[in-house]
Short mmCIF file of C-alpha atoms in Angstrom, two decimals:
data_model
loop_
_atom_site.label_atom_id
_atom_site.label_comp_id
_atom_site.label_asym_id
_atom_site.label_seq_id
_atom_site.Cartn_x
_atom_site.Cartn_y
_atom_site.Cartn_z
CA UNK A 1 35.72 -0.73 -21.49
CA UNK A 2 36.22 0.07 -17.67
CA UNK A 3 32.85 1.53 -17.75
CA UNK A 4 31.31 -1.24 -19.36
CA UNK A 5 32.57 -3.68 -17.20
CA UNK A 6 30.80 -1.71 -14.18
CA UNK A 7 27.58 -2.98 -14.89
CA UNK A 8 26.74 -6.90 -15.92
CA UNK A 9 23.67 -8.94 -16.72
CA UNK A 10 22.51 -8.98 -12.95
CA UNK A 11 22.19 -5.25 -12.50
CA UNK A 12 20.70 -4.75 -15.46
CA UNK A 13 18.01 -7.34 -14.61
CA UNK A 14 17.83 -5.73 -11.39
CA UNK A 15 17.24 -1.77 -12.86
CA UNK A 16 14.43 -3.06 -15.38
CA UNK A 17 12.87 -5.60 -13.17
CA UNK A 18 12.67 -2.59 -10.16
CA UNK A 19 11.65 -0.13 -12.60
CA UNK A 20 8.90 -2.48 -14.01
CA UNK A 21 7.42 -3.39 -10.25
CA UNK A 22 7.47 1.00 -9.23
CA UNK A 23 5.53 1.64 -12.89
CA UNK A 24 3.16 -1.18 -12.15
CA UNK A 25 2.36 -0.45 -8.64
CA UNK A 26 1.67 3.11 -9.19
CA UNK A 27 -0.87 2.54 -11.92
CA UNK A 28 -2.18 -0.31 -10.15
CA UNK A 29 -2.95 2.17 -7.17
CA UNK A 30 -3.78 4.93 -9.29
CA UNK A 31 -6.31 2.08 -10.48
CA UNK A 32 -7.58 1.78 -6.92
CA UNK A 33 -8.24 5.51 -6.99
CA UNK A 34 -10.75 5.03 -9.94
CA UNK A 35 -12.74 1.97 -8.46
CA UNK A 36 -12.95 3.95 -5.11
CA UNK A 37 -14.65 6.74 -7.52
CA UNK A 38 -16.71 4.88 -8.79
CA UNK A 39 -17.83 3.30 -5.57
CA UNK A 40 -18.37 6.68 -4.27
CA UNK A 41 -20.23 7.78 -7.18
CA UNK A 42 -22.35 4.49 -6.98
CA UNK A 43 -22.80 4.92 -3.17
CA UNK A 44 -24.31 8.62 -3.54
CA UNK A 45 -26.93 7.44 -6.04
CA UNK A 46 -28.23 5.43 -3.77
CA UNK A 47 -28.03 7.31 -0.97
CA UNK A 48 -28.49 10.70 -2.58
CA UNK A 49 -25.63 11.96 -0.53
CA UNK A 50 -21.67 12.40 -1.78
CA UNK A 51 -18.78 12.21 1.04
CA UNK A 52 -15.61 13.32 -0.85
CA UNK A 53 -13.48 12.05 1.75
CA UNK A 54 -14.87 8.37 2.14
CA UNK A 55 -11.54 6.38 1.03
CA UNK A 56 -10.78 2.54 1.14
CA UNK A 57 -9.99 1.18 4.28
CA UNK A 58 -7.45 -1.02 3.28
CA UNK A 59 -5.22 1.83 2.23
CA UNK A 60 -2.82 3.83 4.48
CA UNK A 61 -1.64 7.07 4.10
CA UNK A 62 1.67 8.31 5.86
CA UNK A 63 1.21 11.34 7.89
CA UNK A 64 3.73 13.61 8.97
CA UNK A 65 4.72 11.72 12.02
CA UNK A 66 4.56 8.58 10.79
CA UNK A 67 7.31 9.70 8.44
CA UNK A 68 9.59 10.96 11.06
CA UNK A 69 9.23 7.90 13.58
CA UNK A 70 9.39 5.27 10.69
CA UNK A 71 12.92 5.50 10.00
CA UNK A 72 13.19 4.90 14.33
CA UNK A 73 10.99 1.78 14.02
CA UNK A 74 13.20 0.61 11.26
CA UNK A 75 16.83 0.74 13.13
CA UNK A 76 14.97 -0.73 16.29
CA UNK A 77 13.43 -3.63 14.42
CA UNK A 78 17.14 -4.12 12.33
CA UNK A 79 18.70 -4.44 15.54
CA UNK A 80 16.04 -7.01 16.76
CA UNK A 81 17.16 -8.78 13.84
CA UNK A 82 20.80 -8.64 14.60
CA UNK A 83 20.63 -9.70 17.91
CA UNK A 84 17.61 -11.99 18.44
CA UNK A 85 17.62 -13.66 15.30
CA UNK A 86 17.90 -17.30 16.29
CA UNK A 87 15.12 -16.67 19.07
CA UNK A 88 12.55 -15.06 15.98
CA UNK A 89 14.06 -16.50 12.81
CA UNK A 90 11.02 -19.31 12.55
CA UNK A 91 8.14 -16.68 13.62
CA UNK A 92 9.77 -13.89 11.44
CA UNK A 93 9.88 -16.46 8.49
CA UNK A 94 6.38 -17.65 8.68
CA UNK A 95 4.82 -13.85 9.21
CA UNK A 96 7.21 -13.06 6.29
CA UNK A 97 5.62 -16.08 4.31
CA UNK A 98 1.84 -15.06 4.91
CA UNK A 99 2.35 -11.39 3.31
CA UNK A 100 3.87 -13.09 1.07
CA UNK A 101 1.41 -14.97 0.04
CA UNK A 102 -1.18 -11.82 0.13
CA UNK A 103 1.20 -9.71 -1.66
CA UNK A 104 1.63 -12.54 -4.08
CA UNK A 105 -2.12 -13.04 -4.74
CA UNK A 106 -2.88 -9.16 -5.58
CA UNK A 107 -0.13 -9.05 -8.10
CA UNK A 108 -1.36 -12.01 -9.77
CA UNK A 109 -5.52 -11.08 -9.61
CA UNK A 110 -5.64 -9.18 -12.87
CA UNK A 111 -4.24 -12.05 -14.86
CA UNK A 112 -6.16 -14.24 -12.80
CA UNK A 113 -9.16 -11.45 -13.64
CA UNK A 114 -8.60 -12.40 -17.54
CA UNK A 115 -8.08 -15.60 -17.52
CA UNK A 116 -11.56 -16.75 -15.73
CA UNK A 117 -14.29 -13.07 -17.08
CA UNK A 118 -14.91 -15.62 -20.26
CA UNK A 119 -15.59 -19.29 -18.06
CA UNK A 120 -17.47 -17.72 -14.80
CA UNK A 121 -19.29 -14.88 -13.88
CA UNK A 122 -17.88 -12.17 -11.39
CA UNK A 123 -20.43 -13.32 -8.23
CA UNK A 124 -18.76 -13.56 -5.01
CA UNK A 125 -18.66 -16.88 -3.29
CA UNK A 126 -19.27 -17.08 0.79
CA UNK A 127 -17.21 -18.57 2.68
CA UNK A 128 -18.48 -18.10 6.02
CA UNK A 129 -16.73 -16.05 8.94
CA UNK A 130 -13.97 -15.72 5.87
CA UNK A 131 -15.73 -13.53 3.90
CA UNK A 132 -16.68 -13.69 0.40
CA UNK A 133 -14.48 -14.03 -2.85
CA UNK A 134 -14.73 -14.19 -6.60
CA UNK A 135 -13.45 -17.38 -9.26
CA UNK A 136 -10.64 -14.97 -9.99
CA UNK A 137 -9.60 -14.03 -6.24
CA UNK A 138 -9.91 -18.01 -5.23
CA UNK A 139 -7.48 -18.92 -8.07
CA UNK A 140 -4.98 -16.29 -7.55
CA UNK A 141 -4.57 -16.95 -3.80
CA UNK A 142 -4.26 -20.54 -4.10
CA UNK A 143 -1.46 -19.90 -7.28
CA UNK A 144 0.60 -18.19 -4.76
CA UNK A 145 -0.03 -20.66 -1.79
CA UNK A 146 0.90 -23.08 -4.24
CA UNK A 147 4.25 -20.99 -5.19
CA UNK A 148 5.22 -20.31 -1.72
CA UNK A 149 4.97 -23.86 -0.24
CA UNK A 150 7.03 -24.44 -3.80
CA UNK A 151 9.66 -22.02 -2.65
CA UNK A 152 9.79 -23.05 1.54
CA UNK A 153 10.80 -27.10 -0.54
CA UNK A 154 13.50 -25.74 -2.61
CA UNK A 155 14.24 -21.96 -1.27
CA UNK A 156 14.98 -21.24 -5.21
CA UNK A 157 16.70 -17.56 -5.34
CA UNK A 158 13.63 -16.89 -8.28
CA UNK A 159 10.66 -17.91 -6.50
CA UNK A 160 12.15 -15.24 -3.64
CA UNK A 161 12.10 -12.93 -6.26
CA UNK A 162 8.73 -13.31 -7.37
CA UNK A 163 7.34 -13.37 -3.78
CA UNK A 164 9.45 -9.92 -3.23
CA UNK A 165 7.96 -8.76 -6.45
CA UNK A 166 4.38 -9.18 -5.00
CA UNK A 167 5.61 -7.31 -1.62
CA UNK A 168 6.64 -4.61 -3.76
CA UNK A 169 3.74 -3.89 -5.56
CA UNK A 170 1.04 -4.52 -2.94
CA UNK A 171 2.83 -1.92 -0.53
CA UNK A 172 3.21 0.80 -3.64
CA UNK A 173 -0.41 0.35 -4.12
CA UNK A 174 -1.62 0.22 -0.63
CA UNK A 175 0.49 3.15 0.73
CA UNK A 176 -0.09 6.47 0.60
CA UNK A 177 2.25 9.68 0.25
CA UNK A 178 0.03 12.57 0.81
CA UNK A 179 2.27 15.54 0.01
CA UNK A 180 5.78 16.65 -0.84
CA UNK A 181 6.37 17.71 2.30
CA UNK A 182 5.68 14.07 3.97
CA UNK A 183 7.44 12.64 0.88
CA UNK A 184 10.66 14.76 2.15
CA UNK A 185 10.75 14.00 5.52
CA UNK A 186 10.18 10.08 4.36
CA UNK A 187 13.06 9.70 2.07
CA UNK A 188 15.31 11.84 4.01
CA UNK A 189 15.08 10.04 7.48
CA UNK A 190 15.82 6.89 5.35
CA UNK A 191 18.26 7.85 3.69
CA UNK A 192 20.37 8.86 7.35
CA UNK A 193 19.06 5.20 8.48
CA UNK A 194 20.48 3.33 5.28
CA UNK A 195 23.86 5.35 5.60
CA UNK A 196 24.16 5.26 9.17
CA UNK A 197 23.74 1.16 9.25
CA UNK A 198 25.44 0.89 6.14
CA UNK A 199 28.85 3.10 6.75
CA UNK A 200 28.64 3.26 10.64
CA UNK A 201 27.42 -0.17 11.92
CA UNK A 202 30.44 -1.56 12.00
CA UNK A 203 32.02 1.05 14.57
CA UNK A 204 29.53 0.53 17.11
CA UNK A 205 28.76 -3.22 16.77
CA UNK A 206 32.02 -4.31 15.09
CA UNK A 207 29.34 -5.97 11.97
CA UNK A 208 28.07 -4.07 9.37
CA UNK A 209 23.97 -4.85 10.68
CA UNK A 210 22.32 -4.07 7.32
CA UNK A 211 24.25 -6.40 5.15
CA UNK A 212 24.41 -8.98 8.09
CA UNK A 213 20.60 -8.90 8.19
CA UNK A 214 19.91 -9.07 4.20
CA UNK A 215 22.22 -11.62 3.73
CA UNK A 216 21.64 -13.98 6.72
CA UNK A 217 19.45 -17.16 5.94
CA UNK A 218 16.56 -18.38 8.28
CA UNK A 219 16.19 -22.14 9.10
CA UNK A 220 13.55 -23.54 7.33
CA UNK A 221 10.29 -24.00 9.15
CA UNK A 222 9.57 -27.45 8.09
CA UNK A 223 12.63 -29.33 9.29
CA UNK A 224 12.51 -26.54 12.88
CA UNK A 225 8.98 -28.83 13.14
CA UNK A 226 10.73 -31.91 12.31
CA UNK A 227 13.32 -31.29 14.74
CA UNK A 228 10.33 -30.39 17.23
CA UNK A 229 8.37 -33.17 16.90
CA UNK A 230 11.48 -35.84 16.91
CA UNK A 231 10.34 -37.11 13.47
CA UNK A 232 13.53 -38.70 12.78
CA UNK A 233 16.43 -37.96 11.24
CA UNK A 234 15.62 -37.91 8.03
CA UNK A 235 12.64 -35.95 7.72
CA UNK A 236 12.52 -32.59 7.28
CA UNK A 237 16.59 -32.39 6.95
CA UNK A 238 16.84 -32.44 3.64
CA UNK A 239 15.08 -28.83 2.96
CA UNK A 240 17.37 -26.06 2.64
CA UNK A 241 17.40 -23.04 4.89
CA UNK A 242 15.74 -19.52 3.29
CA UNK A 243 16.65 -16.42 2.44
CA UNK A 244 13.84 -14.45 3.13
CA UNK A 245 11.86 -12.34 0.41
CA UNK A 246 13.05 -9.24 1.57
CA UNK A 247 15.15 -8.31 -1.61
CA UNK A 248 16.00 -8.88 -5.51
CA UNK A 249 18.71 -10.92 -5.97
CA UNK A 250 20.21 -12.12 -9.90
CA UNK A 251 22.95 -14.14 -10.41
CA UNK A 252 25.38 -13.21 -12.60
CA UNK A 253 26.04 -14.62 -16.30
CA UNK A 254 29.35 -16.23 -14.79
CA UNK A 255 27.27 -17.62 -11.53
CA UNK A 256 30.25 -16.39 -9.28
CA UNK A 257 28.15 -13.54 -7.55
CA UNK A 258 24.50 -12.20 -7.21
CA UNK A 259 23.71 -8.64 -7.54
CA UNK A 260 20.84 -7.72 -4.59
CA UNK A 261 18.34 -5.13 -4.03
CA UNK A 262 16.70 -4.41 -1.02
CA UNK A 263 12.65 -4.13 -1.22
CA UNK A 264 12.98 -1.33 0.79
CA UNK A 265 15.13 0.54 -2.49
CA UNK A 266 12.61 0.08 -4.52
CA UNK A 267 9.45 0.88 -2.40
CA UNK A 268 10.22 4.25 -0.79
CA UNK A 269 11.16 5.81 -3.90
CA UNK A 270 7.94 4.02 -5.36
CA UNK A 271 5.75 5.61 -3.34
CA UNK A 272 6.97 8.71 -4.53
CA UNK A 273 6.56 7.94 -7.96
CA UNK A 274 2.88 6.88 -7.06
CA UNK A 275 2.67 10.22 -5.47
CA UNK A 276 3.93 12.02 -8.48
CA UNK A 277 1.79 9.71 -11.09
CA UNK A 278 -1.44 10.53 -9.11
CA UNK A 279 -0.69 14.52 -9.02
CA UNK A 280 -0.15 14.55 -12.57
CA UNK A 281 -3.34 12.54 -12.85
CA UNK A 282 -4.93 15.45 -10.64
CA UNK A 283 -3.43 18.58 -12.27
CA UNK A 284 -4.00 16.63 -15.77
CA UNK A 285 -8.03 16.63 -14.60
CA UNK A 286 -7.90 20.07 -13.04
CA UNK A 287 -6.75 21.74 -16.21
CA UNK A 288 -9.71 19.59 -18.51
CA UNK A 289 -11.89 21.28 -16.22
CA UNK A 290 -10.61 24.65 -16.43
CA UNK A 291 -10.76 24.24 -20.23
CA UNK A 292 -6.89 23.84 -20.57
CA UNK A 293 -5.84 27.24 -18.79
CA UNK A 294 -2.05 27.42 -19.83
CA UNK A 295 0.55 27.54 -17.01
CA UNK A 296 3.06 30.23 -16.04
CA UNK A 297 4.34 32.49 -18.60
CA UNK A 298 7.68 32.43 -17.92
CA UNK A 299 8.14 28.43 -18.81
CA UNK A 300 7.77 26.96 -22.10
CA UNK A 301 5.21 24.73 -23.75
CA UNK A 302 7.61 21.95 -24.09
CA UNK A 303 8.83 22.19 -20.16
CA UNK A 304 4.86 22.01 -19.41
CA UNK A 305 4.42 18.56 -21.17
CA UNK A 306 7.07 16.78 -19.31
CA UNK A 307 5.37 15.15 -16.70
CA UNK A 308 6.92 14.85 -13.26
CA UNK A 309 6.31 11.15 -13.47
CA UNK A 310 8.58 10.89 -16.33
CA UNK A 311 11.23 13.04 -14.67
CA UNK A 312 11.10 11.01 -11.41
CA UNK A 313 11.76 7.77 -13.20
CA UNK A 314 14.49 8.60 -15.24
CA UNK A 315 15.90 10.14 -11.74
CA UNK A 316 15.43 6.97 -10.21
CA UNK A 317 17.07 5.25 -13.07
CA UNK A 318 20.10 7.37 -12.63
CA UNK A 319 20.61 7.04 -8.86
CA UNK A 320 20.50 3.08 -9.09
CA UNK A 321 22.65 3.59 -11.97
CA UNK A 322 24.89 5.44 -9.68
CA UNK A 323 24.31 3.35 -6.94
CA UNK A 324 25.86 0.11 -9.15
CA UNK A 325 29.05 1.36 -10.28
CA UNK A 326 29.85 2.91 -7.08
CA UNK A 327 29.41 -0.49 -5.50
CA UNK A 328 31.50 -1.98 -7.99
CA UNK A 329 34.35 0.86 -7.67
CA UNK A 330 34.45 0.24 -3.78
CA UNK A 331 33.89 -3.11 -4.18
CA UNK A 332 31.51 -3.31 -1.31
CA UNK A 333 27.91 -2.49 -0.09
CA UNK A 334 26.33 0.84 -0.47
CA UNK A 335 23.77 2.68 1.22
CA UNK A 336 20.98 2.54 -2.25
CA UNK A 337 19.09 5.68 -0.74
CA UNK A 338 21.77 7.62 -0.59
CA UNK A 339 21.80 7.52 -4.62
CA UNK A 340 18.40 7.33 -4.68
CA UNK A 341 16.98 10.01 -2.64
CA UNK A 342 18.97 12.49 -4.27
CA UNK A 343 18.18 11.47 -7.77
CA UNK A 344 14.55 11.65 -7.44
CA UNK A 345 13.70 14.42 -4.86
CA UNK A 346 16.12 17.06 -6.34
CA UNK A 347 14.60 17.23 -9.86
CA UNK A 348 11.11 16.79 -8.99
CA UNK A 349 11.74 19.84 -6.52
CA UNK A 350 13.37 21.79 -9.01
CA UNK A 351 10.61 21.01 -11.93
CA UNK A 352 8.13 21.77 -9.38
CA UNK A 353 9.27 25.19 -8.30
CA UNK A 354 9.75 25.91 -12.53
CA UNK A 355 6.18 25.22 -13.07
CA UNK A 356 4.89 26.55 -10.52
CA UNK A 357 3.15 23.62 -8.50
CA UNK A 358 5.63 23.66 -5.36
CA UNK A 359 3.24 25.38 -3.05
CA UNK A 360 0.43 22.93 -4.69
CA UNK A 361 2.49 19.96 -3.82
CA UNK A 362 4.59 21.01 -0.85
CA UNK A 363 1.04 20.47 1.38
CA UNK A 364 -2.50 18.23 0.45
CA UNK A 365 -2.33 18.75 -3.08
CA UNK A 366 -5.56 16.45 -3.89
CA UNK A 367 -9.06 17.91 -3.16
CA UNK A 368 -11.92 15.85 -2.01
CA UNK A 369 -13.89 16.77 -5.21
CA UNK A 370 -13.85 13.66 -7.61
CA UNK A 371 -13.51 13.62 -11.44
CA UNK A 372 -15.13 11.03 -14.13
CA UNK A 373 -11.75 11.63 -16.39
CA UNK A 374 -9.82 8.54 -16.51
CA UNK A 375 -7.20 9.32 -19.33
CA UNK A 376 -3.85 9.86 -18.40
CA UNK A 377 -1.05 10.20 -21.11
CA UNK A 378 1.72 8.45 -20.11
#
């Protein structure tokens, strides 16, 4: 019963609804990959030429630096946030508002995508200097305008979450991890960051910083204005102030606390599910074309068909698992990643090295050389 009472309604909305957003975003980018073939494909008809490593600009692949000096940017912009916050609360809050509102827009397009292929044909409309955008694009950017002015009114805990949703998925799909070894150094620098400002903080700058920063509300932009423009006393006041979209948060089924989630939990270990979904995509293409050449002698048929995608998740299921009760045994915030990490790197190494693919993986697994096969058993 002690074990049961470790986990309530809120965490288990938060393990299916962060589960849901890393399976989504990796196909949706794995998605990407297709329509950039075909692009390609399209492009050197035309041209009569192929360039194997022509890639959409919009998406950004980590190198090896970038991995090390990311978990540095992080603690210098947390700090910003701890100190400065009154001076950047407003700017920080609109900025945050605007990806928002991108983010938003991308994860609704496909439904917006359905809902208008039977009423309008796919042409793009112009719109000047701004570029030009289909029925389907139009309606899903103005749906989330329309949600996040909804949500800077009322600052409703659920229209956070949705606008967090849509920051999770865009960034899974729009960020790559290029090998294991940058997915490594990646997850472990974060993980020292979210344990150092987690467990440590509070020595140096007598606050713990990372739960003072999640949890600290911004004033709301509309009655900052108000207040500018000596609108009265009235006006504007009555808004509330906002918790930004930078985490998952679900009450619980007795209302007396909410269980939270940082974006950040569920991104990083995203990307290397997207990473692991894409090279099982690859190796699942590479063995089609090699006529289905069986893999190292010394590991079964059975151990072949598990997919690392499959044995990532369920790692990542465990960690947050872990990362729960341990909260709820030491009744007080822990470090996500240092679950998390763990969970998910550890296995994937250890399938990798039993197959065979850790040399494949460790550095630039992918080749340049594009395949037409789009099925991928999952």
């Amino acid at each position: 019963s002690r074990a049961y009472s470790l986990v309530d309604s809120s965490q288990v909305s938060t393990f299916l609804i962060s589960i849901l957003l890393i399976v989504y975003g990796s196909f949706r980018s794995l998605n990407m990959d297709f329509e950039n073939q075909d692009k390609e494909k399209d492009n050197s008809s035309t041209t009569g030429s192929f360039n194997g490593n022509s890639t959409n600009n919009s998406i950004q692949t980590i190198d090896s630096t970038q991995a090390l000096f990311l978990p540095i940017g992080a603690s210098v912009s947390l700090l910003v946030m701890f100190f400065f916050f009154d001076s950047v609360q407003v700017v920080f809050t609109i900025c945050t508002a605007v990806l928002a509102t991108i983010a938003f827009a991308f994860l609704l397009l496909p439904m917006c995508q359905y809902l208008t292929r039977p009423c309008s044909p796919q042409n793009k409309i112009s719109f000047g200097c701004c570029g030009r955008f289909t029925a389907a694009e139009l309606l899903s950017f103005s749906l989330s305008v329309m949600l996040v002015l909804i949500w800077v009114l009322t600052g409703h805990w659920l229209l956070m979450d949705a606008l967090a949703m849509g920051l999770c998925v865009a960034m899974i799909a729009f960020v790559r991890l290029p090998s294991l070894k940058v997915s490594c150094l990646l997850l472990s620098g974060l993980l020292i960051y979210d344990v150092f400002w987690v467990f440590f903080s509070a020595y140096i700058f007598n606050s713990n910083v990372m739960v003072k920063v999640a949890t600290q509300p911004a004033d709301n932009p509309l009655d900052v204005l108000s207040r500018k423009l000596h609108l009265g006393p009235n006006v504007g006041r009555d808004v509330p102030r906002l918790s930004l979209p930078g985490k998952l948060v679900f009450p619980s089924s007795t209302g007396s606390h909410f269980s939270m989630l940082g974006i950040g939990d569920i991104v990083m270990p995203g990307l290397l599910l997207c990473f692991v979904l894409r090279y099982d995509n690859y190796k699942k293409q590479a063995n089609s074309d090699s006529c289905g050449a069986p893999g190292p002698g010394n590991i079964s048929g059975r151990m072949q068909k598990v997919s690392y995608f499959h044995c990532t998740l369920i790692g990542y299921f465990v960690g947050l698992l872990t990362a729960t009760v341990a909260s709820r045994i030491h009744r007080a915030a822990q470090p996500a990643l240092l679950y998390l990490v763990p969970f998910t790197l550890l296995p994937l190494l250890t399938m990798a090295y039993l197959k065979g693919d850790l040399r494949r993986m460790w550095s630039e697994p992918f080749h340049s050389k594009s395949s037409s096969s789009r099925f991928l058993e999952v």
